[in-house]
XYZ file of N, CA and C in Angstrom:
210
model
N 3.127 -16.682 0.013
C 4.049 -15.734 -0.572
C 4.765 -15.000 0.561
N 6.236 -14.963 0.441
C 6.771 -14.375 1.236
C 6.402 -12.599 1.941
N 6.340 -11.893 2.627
C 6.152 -10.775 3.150
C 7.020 -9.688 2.353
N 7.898 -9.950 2.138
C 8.926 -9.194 1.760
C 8.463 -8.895 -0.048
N 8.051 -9.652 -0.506
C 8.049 -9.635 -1.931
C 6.174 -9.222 -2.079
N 5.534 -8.966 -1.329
C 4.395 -8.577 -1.148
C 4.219 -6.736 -1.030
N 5.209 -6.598 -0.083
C 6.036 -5.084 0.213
C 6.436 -4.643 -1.240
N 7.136 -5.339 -1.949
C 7.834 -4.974 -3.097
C 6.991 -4.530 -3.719
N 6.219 -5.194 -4.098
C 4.850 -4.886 -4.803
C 4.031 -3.992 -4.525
N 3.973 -3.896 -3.545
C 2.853 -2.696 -3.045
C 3.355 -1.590 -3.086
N 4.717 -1.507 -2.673
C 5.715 -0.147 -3.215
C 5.325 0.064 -4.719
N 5.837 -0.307 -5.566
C 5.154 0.026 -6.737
C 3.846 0.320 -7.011
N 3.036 0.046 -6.267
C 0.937 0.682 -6.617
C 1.728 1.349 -5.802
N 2.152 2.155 -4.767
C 2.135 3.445 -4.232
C 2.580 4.347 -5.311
N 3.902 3.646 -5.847
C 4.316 4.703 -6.606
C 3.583 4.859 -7.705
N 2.893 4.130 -8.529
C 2.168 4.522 -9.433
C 0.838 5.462 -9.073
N 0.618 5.200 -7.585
C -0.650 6.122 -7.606
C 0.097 7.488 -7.134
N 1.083 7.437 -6.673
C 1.725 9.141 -6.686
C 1.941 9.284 -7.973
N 2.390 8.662 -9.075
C 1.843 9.077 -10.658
C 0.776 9.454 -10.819
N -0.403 8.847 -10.662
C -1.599 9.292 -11.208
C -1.752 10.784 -10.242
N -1.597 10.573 -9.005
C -1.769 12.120 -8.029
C -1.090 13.445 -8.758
N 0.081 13.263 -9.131
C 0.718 14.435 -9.572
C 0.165 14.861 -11.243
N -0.200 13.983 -12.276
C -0.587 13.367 -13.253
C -2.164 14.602 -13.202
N -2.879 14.005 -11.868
C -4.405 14.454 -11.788
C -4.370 16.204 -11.340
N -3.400 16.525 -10.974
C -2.863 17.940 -10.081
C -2.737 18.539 -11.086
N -1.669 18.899 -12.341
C -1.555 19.260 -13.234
C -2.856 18.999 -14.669
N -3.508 18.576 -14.535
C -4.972 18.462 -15.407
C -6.019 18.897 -14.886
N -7.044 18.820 -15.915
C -8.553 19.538 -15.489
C -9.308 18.895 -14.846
N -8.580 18.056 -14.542
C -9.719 16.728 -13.492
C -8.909 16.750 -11.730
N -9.191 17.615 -10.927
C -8.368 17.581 -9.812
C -9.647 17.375 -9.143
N -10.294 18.091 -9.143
C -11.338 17.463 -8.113
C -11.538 16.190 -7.884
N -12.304 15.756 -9.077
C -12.893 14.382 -8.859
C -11.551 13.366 -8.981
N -10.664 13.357 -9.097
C -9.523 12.669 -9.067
C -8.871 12.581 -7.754
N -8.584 13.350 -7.652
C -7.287 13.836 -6.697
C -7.829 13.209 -4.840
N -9.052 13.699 -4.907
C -9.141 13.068 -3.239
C -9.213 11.724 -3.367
N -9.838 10.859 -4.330
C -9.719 9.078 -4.331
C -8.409 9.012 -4.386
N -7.836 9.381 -5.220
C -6.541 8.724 -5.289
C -5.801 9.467 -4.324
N -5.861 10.415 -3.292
C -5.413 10.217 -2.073
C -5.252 9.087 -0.849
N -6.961 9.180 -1.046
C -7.165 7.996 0.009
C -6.657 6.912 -0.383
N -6.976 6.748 -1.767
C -6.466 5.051 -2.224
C -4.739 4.558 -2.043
N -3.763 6.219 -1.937
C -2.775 5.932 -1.673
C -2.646 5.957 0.346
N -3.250 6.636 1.081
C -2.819 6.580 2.251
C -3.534 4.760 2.729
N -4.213 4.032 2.149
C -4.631 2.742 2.125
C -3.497 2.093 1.939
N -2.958 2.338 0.451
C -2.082 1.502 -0.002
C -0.220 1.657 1.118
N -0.430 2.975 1.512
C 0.792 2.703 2.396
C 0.437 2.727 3.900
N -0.452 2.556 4.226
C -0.658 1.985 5.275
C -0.733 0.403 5.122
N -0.694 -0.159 4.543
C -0.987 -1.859 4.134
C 0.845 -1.684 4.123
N 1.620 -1.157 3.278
C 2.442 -1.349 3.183
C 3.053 -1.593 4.318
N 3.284 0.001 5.212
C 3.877 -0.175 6.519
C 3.839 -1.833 7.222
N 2.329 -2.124 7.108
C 2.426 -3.400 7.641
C 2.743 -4.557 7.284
N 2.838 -4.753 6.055
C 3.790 -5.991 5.445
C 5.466 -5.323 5.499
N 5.829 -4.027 5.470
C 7.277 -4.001 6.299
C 7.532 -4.648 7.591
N 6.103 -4.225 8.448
C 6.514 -5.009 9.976
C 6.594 -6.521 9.944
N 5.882 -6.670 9.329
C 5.773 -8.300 9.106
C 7.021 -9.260 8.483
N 7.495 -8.451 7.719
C 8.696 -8.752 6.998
C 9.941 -8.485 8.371
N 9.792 -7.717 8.880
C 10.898 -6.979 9.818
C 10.778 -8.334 11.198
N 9.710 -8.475 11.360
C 9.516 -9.515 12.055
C 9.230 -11.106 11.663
N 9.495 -11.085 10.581
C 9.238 -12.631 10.027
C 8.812 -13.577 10.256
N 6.924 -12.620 9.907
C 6.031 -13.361 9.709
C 5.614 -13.704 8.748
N 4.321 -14.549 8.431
C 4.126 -14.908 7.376
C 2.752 -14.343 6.984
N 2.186 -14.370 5.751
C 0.931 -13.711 6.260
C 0.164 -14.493 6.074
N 0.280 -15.863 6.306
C -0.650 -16.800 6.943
C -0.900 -16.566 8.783
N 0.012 -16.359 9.201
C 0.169 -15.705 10.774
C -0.588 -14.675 10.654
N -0.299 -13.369 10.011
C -0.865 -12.369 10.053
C -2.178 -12.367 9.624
N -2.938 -12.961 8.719
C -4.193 -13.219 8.479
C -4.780 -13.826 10.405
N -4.349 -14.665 10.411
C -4.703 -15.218 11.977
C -4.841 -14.546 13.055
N -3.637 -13.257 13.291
C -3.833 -12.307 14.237
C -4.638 -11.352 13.901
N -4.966 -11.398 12.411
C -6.240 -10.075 12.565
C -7.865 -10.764 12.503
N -7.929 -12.014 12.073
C -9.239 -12.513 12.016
C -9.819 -13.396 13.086
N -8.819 -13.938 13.755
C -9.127 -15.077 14.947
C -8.894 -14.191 16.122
């Protein structure tokens, strides 16, 4: 699968989990909500950033699997 259309995708789970973040802020559940779905979003755009680079550099992430496991 191309890099670029992997990005696409993952943009959207970011944005849906800044839904659920703002969603969990305004309700009675902030505690136990709100710090997972922090982390789960600074995960999800940190992955992102890197299928941008990958895309920006046009790789594949058959390459990129290779430079992080071999």
């Amino acid at each position: 699968m191309h890099t670029g259309i992997m990005a696409f995708i993952e943009f959207f789970i970011a944005a849906l989990l800044g839904i659920i973040i703002l969603n969990a802020s305004k309700g009675k559940n902030l505690t136990l909500s709100l710090h997972l779905n922090m982390v789960l979003l600074l995960i999800v755009l940190m992955k992102l950033v890197y299928l941008l680079y990958l895309a920006y550099h046009d790789k594949t992430v058959c390459e990129a699997t290779k430079n992080l496991y071999c």
